[in-house]
Amino acid sequence: MKWSFRTHLPVLALACAIPNISTAAPDEDERPPLTDPFRQLEETLPTPTSTRAASGAPGHRYWQQRADYNIKVRIDDAKQHLEGSQRIRYFNESPDTLDYVWLQLDANIYAPDSDSVRARSTPGFSRMPYRSLRRIFARATFDGSVKLTRVQSGGKDLNYVVVGTMMRIDLPKPLASGKRVDLDIDWHYAINDSDRVSGRTGFEFFEDDKNYIYEIAQWFPRMVAYTDVNGWQHKQFLGNGEFTLELGDYKVEITVPADHIVASTGVLKNGNKVLTSDQRARLSKAAKADAPEFIVTPEEAKQNEAEGTEEEKTWVFHAKNVRDFAFATSRKFIWDAVSHDVNGRDVWAMSYYPNEGEPLWSRYSTRSIEHTLDIYSRYTFDYPYPVAISVNGPVGGMEYPMICFNGPRPEEDGTYTARTKYGLISVIIHEVGHNYFPMIVNSDERQWTWMDEGLNTFLQYLTEQEWEPDYPSRRGEPRNIVGYMASENQVPIMTNSESLLQFGNNAYAKPATALNVLRETVLGRELFDFAFKKYARRWKFRRPQPADFFRTMEDASGIDLDWFWRGWFYSTDHVDIALTGIREFSVDTLDPEIEKARDREERDSVPESLSERRNEDLAQLTDALPELKDFYNDYDKLDVTEKDKKWYQRALKRLSDEEKELLKTTKKFYVIDLENVGGLVMPVILELHYGDGSKEEIRIPAEIWRRDWHETSKAVMTDKDLVRVVVDPHLETADTDLSNNFYPPKVEKSRFELFKYRRDRGNPMRDAGLGDGSVKERSPQEKVDERERPGK
Amino acid sequence: MSANDLGSDPAVQRRRTTRRRNAPLFAALTWLGAWCCALAPQTAHAHPYHVTFAEATLDEASWSLQIAIRMKPEDLEEALRRSSGVEAKLEEFPDRAAHAYRYLSSKLFFERGDAPRLPIRWVGMELSLRDAWVYLEVPLPSKTRRVTVHNDIFFDLELNQANTIELRLLSEQTTLTFRRDQPTAIVEIPVRVAR
Ligand SMILES: [Zn+2]
C-alpha cells in the first residue's frame, strides 16, 4: 500500500501529465495478450451476410419463412382430451428448395419415455417426499403424447417420421423457393393434470365444484423455424429452452362446453353467437370506460360453476402476424376488460380468473396489463396487437402472443401477503412484456434464452419502477447480483439455453443487470434508449441473433461496446475495482524560499523513531569534545543560499510567461491508483470528498483500462484537500467486493455482522410486532433440542 | 417463462379448493433411483433461480464460522411445508424459526471424520419480499484442521438446485459450490493463532 505520499514534480513534466489520465506503466511481458478485454469481437461474431448486415440491421436480402394455420379444436371436458384438425399453409420464402419439413410436437414431452425425462441426470437422493413420489408415478403412467391420425397434402397421405418432440414430413415434391405447400394434420391427445404432471399447459381440477380450468399451449403441430442462420432448428424440446417459431396468420375454431368462457390469442369473430346480449353490452361499455369492467361478474361465475351443461359452443378467433396461438377455457372464469389507448390505438386489456383469484385479480391484473403496454411501448414500439390477456390457472407464468398464464392467488379467506401481491403484478408485467420479446421481436428462445428473458426482465424492472415508489423489484439493480457474479463455476451468458448452469441467473438476472448498467453507467439513458428502441424496431416481426443486438447497440449509440459484450456476455469475470493508493503531488515553484520551506516542513513532520526518542537523554561525545564539530554541524541543506537565489533568477528568465503563470498555481494534484481485481473492465465512478466538506463525482469511461487492464491511475487537480475517496458510491457497477472501495480504508461489515448489529440495536419492525419472534424468545434450537437434536 | 419466483412447485403457489395435506411421509426409494428423473416436468415452468448463496466468515475472536444464507422465500416456504406438513405462507408460518432451523440444520452441516457433526447455532432470520436470510453460527474446535461441509439445501425440491458458499477464512476467500452430484466440500481450517 502506498497511501498518500508527497513528491515533487518538475513543472513541465506535470503539465504533460495532466491530460493523460492513465499513467500506470504496464508490465508488458506479464500480460497474456489473449485476455485483452478491449480486443474487438469481430473474430467471435459471425461474418455479416446479405441477410444480416454489419450494422446489426436485417440485410438487404433478409428473408424468413411464413406459416398460416387453420385449426379446429375441441376439448372433451369429460375426458380432458384435446382433438384437433388443422391445415398449415407453409410459404417457402427462403432461397432454398426443401425436400421435407420439420414440425414440433411439444406434447410429446409427455410421453413416459421422452427425452426430457431421459436426458435428466439421475439424482442421488434416496429419500423423497410423498408428493414427489406421487409425481413420479403419475409421470411414469401418464401418456400425453400426440396421436397423429392424418398427415396429408392435397388429399394424399404423406410419409412422416416422429423423432421425439419433432416430426419430419417428406413433401410430395420438393418445395421450391417462393412456393407454398398445404399440410393437413389430424391429431388428439390427453391433457395433463397440472397437479401431477405439470408444465406450460394443462388442466386444473377443483374438487369442491368439480370443474376444470384448461390452459392450452404448445398444443398443435407447429412448423419448426427454418432460418438463414441455422436451417432447420433441430433442437428437441427438453424443458428449459422454450421455442422459436414462424410468424403467420391464424384462424382457430375452439369447441368447448356451452357454458365456458374462452380466452384466446386473437380477436373473437363470432361474439354474436357465443356471448350473451348482456356480455356484449358490457363490452361496449368497457370500450369507453376508464377502468376495467366485468364482462362476467364474480357472482355469475359462481353460478356458472354450479350448473354445468352437455351442450357445446364453438368460439372463432382470428390472429394476424403471430408466431403461436394459445387459449384458456373454463366455466369458472370471471372476465374483466377495458379498452386501453396505446398512443392512439385501442387495445383490449382483459383478465380471466376464477373466484379463487379474488379479490387480488380484479384489483391488479388488467391494470398491470395496461401499465405494461404503456411502458414497454415507450421503450420499443407501440403494441401492435388488438388484445392483451392475462389468465389465472394452473400455469405459474408463461407467455404466448396476446395471452399469458399467471399463477398467484390469495389465501382462501381473501387475504394475501405483500409477496403474493407483488409476485402477481411482477409476473403479469413479465409475461405481458414477453409480447415484445420474443413474440414480436422473434428471437430464438431455445438457443439464446437471454435474448428474450434478459431483455424482458430488464424492461420489467423499468416498468415495475414506474408502478409505485420503491417497488420491490427482484432483478435489475446491480447490487442484487453481486453474490452470483463473484462465485466461481459460472458459464458465460452466451451459452446455449439447455446447457446453461444456473439458468435463472444467466438467462434472466445477469443480462438484465448488464443492460441496466449499460444504460445507467456506460451509455447514459439517452443513447441507450435510442439504440435499444432501434434494435426493437429493426427486428420487430423479424428474427434477430445475438450479433444483431450487439451490433445495433453500437451502430445506433456510436460507442464501441465490444469490451462490454466481451466482459458481460462472453466471460464469467466479475466487477471488482479496488482503490489501492492515493498519491499527492504539488507543483515545483522553483522558488527556493517556497520549496525549501516546504521540504523542511515535510522533514519536520517525520515522527521521531522509538530509538531516537530513547536516545535523547544519552550523553554525546561532541558535548564533551566540542572541537569535533565543524561547518557541517551547523549546515542545513534546506537553508536558502545566495546560490539558490541566483539559480532561481536564471531559471525564471528561461521560462515563458505562460510557464511563469503556471508556477503561481495553488492547485493540488492527486493520483488515485486503481486495480481491476475482478477482471471485468468497467467505468470507474469516484466520489471525492474534500477538506471543506464538499464532494464531487467523476465518471471515467471503461477505456481507462485500455493500456493496462490490471492497474491504472486517475489524476485529479483541485484547489482543496482530498480527504476521502469512494469507488462506485451508488453501487451501480455490481462491484462484488466493497471493502476495497474506500480511502481511507473502511472495514465492510459482513451480512452476518450487519444482522447482529441491527438485532442488537433493536429494529423498528420487531418493535412493531412484525418480527418472527426468533430473537427475543428462547432460541429455536433450544425448542428443537427438546425433541430431537440435529446430527443424531 | 416466468422469472418471478412464484414457487418451485406450481401446485403450491396458488390456492386450491381442496388442500391435500401431505404429512411428511417419506419413502425409502432407492429402488426408484432410475425414475427420479421423472421429477423433470415440475421444473418446466417453475421459477428458474434454483440457487442459494451463503457467506461464511471465520470470526477470529470467537473462532466460529458466521454464516448468512440468502434464499428465495418461496423455496424456504415450500421446504418448510413439505418437511412439516403445515400449509402456510412463510410470513405466517407457525413456529417458523424452529422449523427453519430443523430443516436447514439437517441440510447444511459440518463433519470432522467420524466425530459427531459440529453443533450449529441459530442466530436469527430476516424476511423481505425478495429474500429470506438465515443466520447461523458454527463454533470450530480450535484444533480442527479440516471439516467436510455438506449442503443439500432444497435438493429435495429441485433437481437443478445449486448452492454456493463464499467462504472467507482469514485472508483466504473461496467459493464452494454444491450440486446434486457433489453435495459436500472439504475445507482446510487455518491454524488458530493465540492472541
Ligand atoms: Zn420469461
Tab-separated table of N, CA and C in Angstrom, chain A residues 505-580:
chain	number	residue	atom	x	y	z
A	505	ASN	N	-30.021	-17.155	-13.269
A	505	ASN	CA	-29.099	-16.028	-13.186
A	505	ASN	C	-28.508	-15.687	-14.542
A	506	ASN	N	-28.202	-16.711	-15.322
A	506	ASN	CA	-27.567	-16.440	-16.604
A	506	ASN	C	-28.530	-15.940	-17.657
A	507	ALA	N	-29.742	-16.468	-17.669
A	507	ALA	CA	-30.670	-16.097	-18.733
A	507	ALA	C	-31.508	-14.876	-18.374
A	508	TYR	N	-31.681	-14.623	-17.092
A	508	TYR	CA	-32.565	-13.541	-16.670
A	508	TYR	C	-31.800	-12.413	-15.976
A	509	ALA	N	-31.261	-12.747	-14.809
A	509	ALA	CA	-30.789	-11.681	-13.924
A	509	ALA	C	-29.521	-11.002	-14.427
A	510	LYS	N	-28.545	-11.806	-14.887
A	510	LYS	CA	-27.278	-11.190	-15.287
A	510	LYS	C	-27.435	-10.319	-16.536
A	511	PRO	N	-28.090	-10.820	-17.606
A	511	PRO	CA	-28.266	-9.918	-18.757
A	511	PRO	C	-29.116	-8.697	-18.426
A	512	ALA	N	-30.146	-8.878	-17.580
A	512	ALA	CA	-30.975	-7.719	-17.218
A	512	ALA	C	-30.130	-6.685	-16.475
A	513	THR	N	-29.278	-7.162	-15.589
A	513	THR	CA	-28.408	-6.249	-14.851
A	513	THR	C	-27.403	-5.597	-15.789
A	514	ALA	N	-26.870	-6.399	-16.713
A	514	ALA	CA	-25.906	-5.852	-17.670
A	514	ALA	C	-26.538	-4.694	-18.448
A	515	LEU	N	-27.777	-4.874	-18.892
A	515	LEU	CA	-28.423	-3.819	-19.668
A	515	LEU	C	-28.674	-2.587	-18.808
A	516	ASN	N	-29.006	-2.818	-17.549
A	516	ASN	CA	-29.214	-1.686	-16.664
A	516	ASN	C	-27.911	-0.912	-16.458
A	517	VAL	N	-26.809	-1.642	-16.303
A	517	VAL	CA	-25.505	-0.999	-16.147
A	517	VAL	C	-25.129	-0.263	-17.440
A	518	LEU	N	-25.417	-0.913	-18.566
A	518	LEU	CA	-25.113	-0.292	-19.864
A	518	LEU	C	-25.877	1.027	-20.007
A	519	ARG	N	-27.130	1.009	-19.552
A	519	ARG	CA	-27.968	2.191	-19.695
A	519	ARG	C	-27.555	3.299	-18.731
A	520	GLU	N	-27.366	2.951	-17.471
A	520	GLU	CA	-27.142	3.985	-16.460
A	520	GLU	C	-25.688	4.447	-16.403
A	521	THR	N	-24.763	3.510	-16.562
A	521	THR	CA	-23.366	3.813	-16.244
A	521	THR	C	-22.497	3.977	-17.488
A	522	VAL	N	-22.780	3.190	-18.531
A	522	VAL	CA	-21.884	3.217	-19.686
A	522	VAL	C	-22.371	4.197	-20.755
A	523	LEU	N	-23.602	4.024	-21.227
A	523	LEU	CA	-24.072	4.859	-22.340
A	523	LEU	C	-24.829	6.097	-21.876
A	524	GLY	N	-25.500	5.993	-20.738
A	524	GLY	CA	-26.433	7.055	-20.361
A	524	GLY	C	-27.785	6.750	-20.975
A	525	ARG	N	-28.833	7.291	-20.366
A	525	ARG	CA	-30.184	6.915	-20.775
A	525	ARG	C	-30.509	7.306	-22.212
A	526	GLU	N	-30.076	8.478	-22.614
A	526	GLU	CA	-30.490	8.971	-23.924
A	526	GLU	C	-29.942	8.085	-25.045
A	527	LEU	N	-28.643	7.829	-24.991
A	527	LEU	CA	-28.020	6.999	-26.024
A	527	LEU	C	-28.557	5.570	-25.981
A	528	PHE	N	-28.650	5.044	-24.763
A	528	PHE	CA	-29.108	3.661	-24.635
A	528	PHE	C	-30.529	3.521	-25.167
A	529	ASP	N	-31.410	4.402	-24.729
A	529	ASP	CA	-32.821	4.255	-25.099
A	529	ASP	C	-32.998	4.358	-26.607
A	530	PHE	N	-32.238	5.246	-27.219
A	530	PHE	CA	-32.328	5.379	-28.679
A	530	PHE	C	-31.892	4.076	-29.350
A	531	ALA	N	-30.764	3.531	-28.895
A	531	ALA	CA	-30.213	2.327	-29.521
A	531	ALA	C	-31.108	1.110	-29.271
A	532	PHE	N	-31.604	1.011	-28.046
A	532	PHE	CA	-32.446	-0.141	-27.706
A	532	PHE	C	-33.733	-0.113	-28.531
A	533	LYS	N	-34.297	1.059	-28.668
A	533	LYS	CA	-35.516	1.198	-29.468
A	533	LYS	C	-35.217	0.872	-30.931
A	534	LYS	N	-34.060	1.276	-31.371
A	534	LYS	CA	-33.660	0.990	-32.749
A	534	LYS	C	-33.606	-0.522	-32.967
A	535	TYR	N	-33.008	-1.223	-32.015
A	535	TYR	CA	-32.949	-2.690	-32.122
A	535	TYR	C	-34.355	-3.277	-32.191
A	536	ALA	N	-35.226	-2.842	-31.263
A	536	ALA	CA	-36.582	-3.400	-31.220
A	536	ALA	C	-37.310	-3.148	-32.542
A	537	ARG	N	-37.134	-1.954	-33.096
A	537	ARG	CA	-37.866	-1.615	-34.324
A	537	ARG	C	-37.270	-2.295	-35.550
A	538	ARG	N	-35.950	-2.425	-35.566
A	538	ARG	CA	-35.338	-3.121	-36.698
A	538	ARG	C	-35.804	-4.567	-36.786
A	539	TRP	N	-35.990	-5.174	-35.620
A	539	TRP	CA	-36.243	-6.616	-35.591
A	539	TRP	C	-37.670	-6.982	-35.226
A	540	LYS	N	-38.544	-5.986	-35.191
A	540	LYS	CA	-39.962	-6.229	-34.951
A	540	LYS	C	-40.503	-7.155	-36.035
A	541	PHE	N	-41.158	-8.236	-35.645
A	541	PHE	CA	-41.666	-9.264	-36.561
A	541	PHE	C	-40.554	-9.888	-37.404
A	542	ARG	N	-39.334	-9.830	-36.888
A	542	ARG	CA	-38.224	-10.493	-37.565
A	542	ARG	C	-37.461	-11.306	-36.538
A	543	ARG	N	-36.389	-11.914	-37.001
A	543	ARG	CA	-35.733	-12.945	-36.203
A	543	ARG	C	-34.270	-12.567	-35.938
A	544	PRO	N	-34.004	-11.833	-34.862
A	544	PRO	CA	-32.621	-11.403	-34.617
A	544	PRO	C	-31.768	-12.492	-33.968
A	545	GLN	N	-30.470	-12.342	-34.141
A	545	GLN	CA	-29.467	-13.181	-33.486
A	545	GLN	C	-28.700	-12.292	-32.490
A	546	PRO	N	-27.957	-12.894	-31.566
A	546	PRO	CA	-27.223	-12.066	-30.601
A	546	PRO	C	-26.373	-10.973	-31.265
A	547	ALA	N	-25.681	-11.325	-32.357
A	547	ALA	CA	-24.809	-10.334	-33.005
A	547	ALA	C	-25.616	-9.140	-33.509
A	548	ASP	N	-26.858	-9.377	-33.918
A	548	ASP	CA	-27.681	-8.265	-34.410
A	548	ASP	C	-27.973	-7.276	-33.283
A	549	PHE	N	-28.133	-7.822	-32.086
A	549	PHE	CA	-28.335	-6.950	-30.922
A	549	PHE	C	-27.047	-6.187	-30.586
A	550	PHE	N	-25.942	-6.939	-30.475
A	550	PHE	CA	-24.674	-6.287	-30.117
A	550	PHE	C	-24.334	-5.194	-31.140
A	551	ARG	N	-24.485	-5.532	-32.412
A	551	ARG	CA	-24.090	-4.572	-33.463
A	551	ARG	C	-25.018	-3.376	-33.509
A	552	THR	N	-26.322	-3.608	-33.344
A	552	THR	CA	-27.244	-2.478	-33.400
A	552	THR	C	-26.990	-1.510	-32.251
A	553	MET	N	-26.721	-2.045	-31.070
A	553	MET	CA	-26.494	-1.158	-29.924
A	553	MET	C	-25.266	-0.270	-30.159
A	554	GLU	N	-24.256	-0.810	-30.826
A	554	GLU	CA	-23.080	0.008	-31.139
A	554	GLU	C	-23.379	0.961	-32.293
A	555	ASP	N	-24.055	0.401	-33.301
A	555	ASP	CA	-24.362	1.161	-34.509
A	555	ASP	C	-25.188	2.406	-34.184
A	556	ALA	N	-26.150	2.248	-33.280
A	556	ALA	CA	-27.067	3.353	-33.005
A	556	ALA	C	-26.560	4.279	-31.908
A	557	SER	N	-25.676	3.775	-31.032
A	557	SER	CA	-25.171	4.642	-29.958
A	557	SER	C	-23.879	5.332	-30.370
A	558	GLY	N	-23.196	4.764	-31.370
A	558	GLY	CA	-21.923	5.337	-31.785
A	558	GLY	C	-20.795	5.047	-30.814
A	559	ILE	N	-20.997	4.095	-29.929
A	559	ILE	CA	-19.976	3.772	-28.930
A	559	ILE	C	-19.500	2.340	-29.166
A	560	ASP	N	-18.184	2.159	-29.122
A	560	ASP	CA	-17.627	0.807	-29.225
A	560	ASP	C	-17.897	0.073	-27.914
A	561	LEU	N	-18.739	-0.954	-27.987
A	561	LEU	CA	-19.111	-1.675	-26.776
A	561	LEU	C	-18.556	-3.091	-26.749
A	562	ASP	N	-17.625	-3.390	-27.643
A	562	ASP	CA	-17.118	-4.767	-27.696
A	562	ASP	C	-16.587	-5.230	-26.339
A	563	TRP	N	-15.895	-4.330	-25.642
A	563	TRP	CA	-15.382	-4.689	-24.316
A	563	TRP	C	-16.521	-5.056	-23.381
A	564	PHE	N	-17.655	-4.374	-23.526
A	564	PHE	CA	-18.788	-4.630	-22.635
A	564	PHE	C	-19.416	-5.995	-22.938
A	565	TRP	N	-19.657	-6.264	-24.226
A	565	TRP	CA	-20.226	-7.580	-24.596
A	565	TRP	C	-19.267	-8.691	-24.184
A	566	ARG	N	-17.976	-8.423	-24.434
A	566	ARG	CA	-16.991	-9.455	-24.102
A	566	ARG	C	-17.011	-9.748	-22.601
A	567	GLY	N	-17.014	-8.726	-21.802
A	567	GLY	CA	-16.951	-8.916	-20.353
A	567	GLY	C	-18.228	-9.507	-19.770
A	568	TRP	N	-19.362	-8.963	-20.180
A	568	TRP	CA	-20.618	-9.369	-19.545
A	568	TRP	C	-21.257	-10.588	-20.200
A	569	PHE	N	-21.069	-10.749	-21.511
A	569	PHE	CA	-21.794	-11.821	-22.214
A	569	PHE	C	-20.910	-12.995	-22.593
A	570	TYR	N	-19.615	-12.750	-22.795
A	570	TYR	CA	-18.735	-13.826	-23.239
A	570	TYR	C	-17.778	-14.300	-22.149
A	571	SER	N	-17.808	-13.686	-20.984
A	571	SER	CA	-16.883	-14.132	-19.934
A	571	SER	C	-17.644	-14.345	-18.634
A	572	THR	N	-16.949	-14.931	-17.675
A	572	THR	CA	-17.547	-15.076	-16.346
A	572	THR	C	-16.795	-14.194	-15.349
A	573	ASP	N	-16.078	-13.214	-15.888
A	573	ASP	CA	-15.405	-12.275	-14.989
A	573	ASP	C	-16.450	-11.476	-14.218
A	574	HIS	N	-16.021	-10.913	-13.139
A	574	HIS	CA	-16.930	-10.061	-12.385
A	574	HIS	C	-16.283	-8.703	-12.159
A	575	VAL	N	-17.065	-7.798	-11.642
A	575	VAL	CA	-16.562	-6.457	-11.404
A	575	VAL	C	-16.036	-6.379	-9.988
A	576	ASP	N	-14.760	-6.071	-9.855
A	576	ASP	CA	-14.221	-5.744	-8.537
A	576	ASP	C	-13.074	-4.773	-8.757
A	577	ILE	N	-13.374	-3.513	-8.589
A	577	ILE	CA	-12.355	-2.487	-8.768
A	577	ILE	C	-11.906	-2.027	-7.382
A	578	ALA	N	-10.596	-2.084	-7.175
A	578	ALA	CA	-10.045	-1.756	-5.853
A	578	ALA	C	-9.299	-0.437	-5.911
A	579	LEU	N	-9.435	0.333	-4.857
A	579	LEU	CA	-8.688	1.573	-4.696
A	579	LEU	C	-7.413	1.196	-3.943
A	580	THR	N	-6.256	1.290	-4.617
A	580	THR	CA	-5.048	0.770	-3.972
A	580	THR	C	-4.145	1.862	-3.419
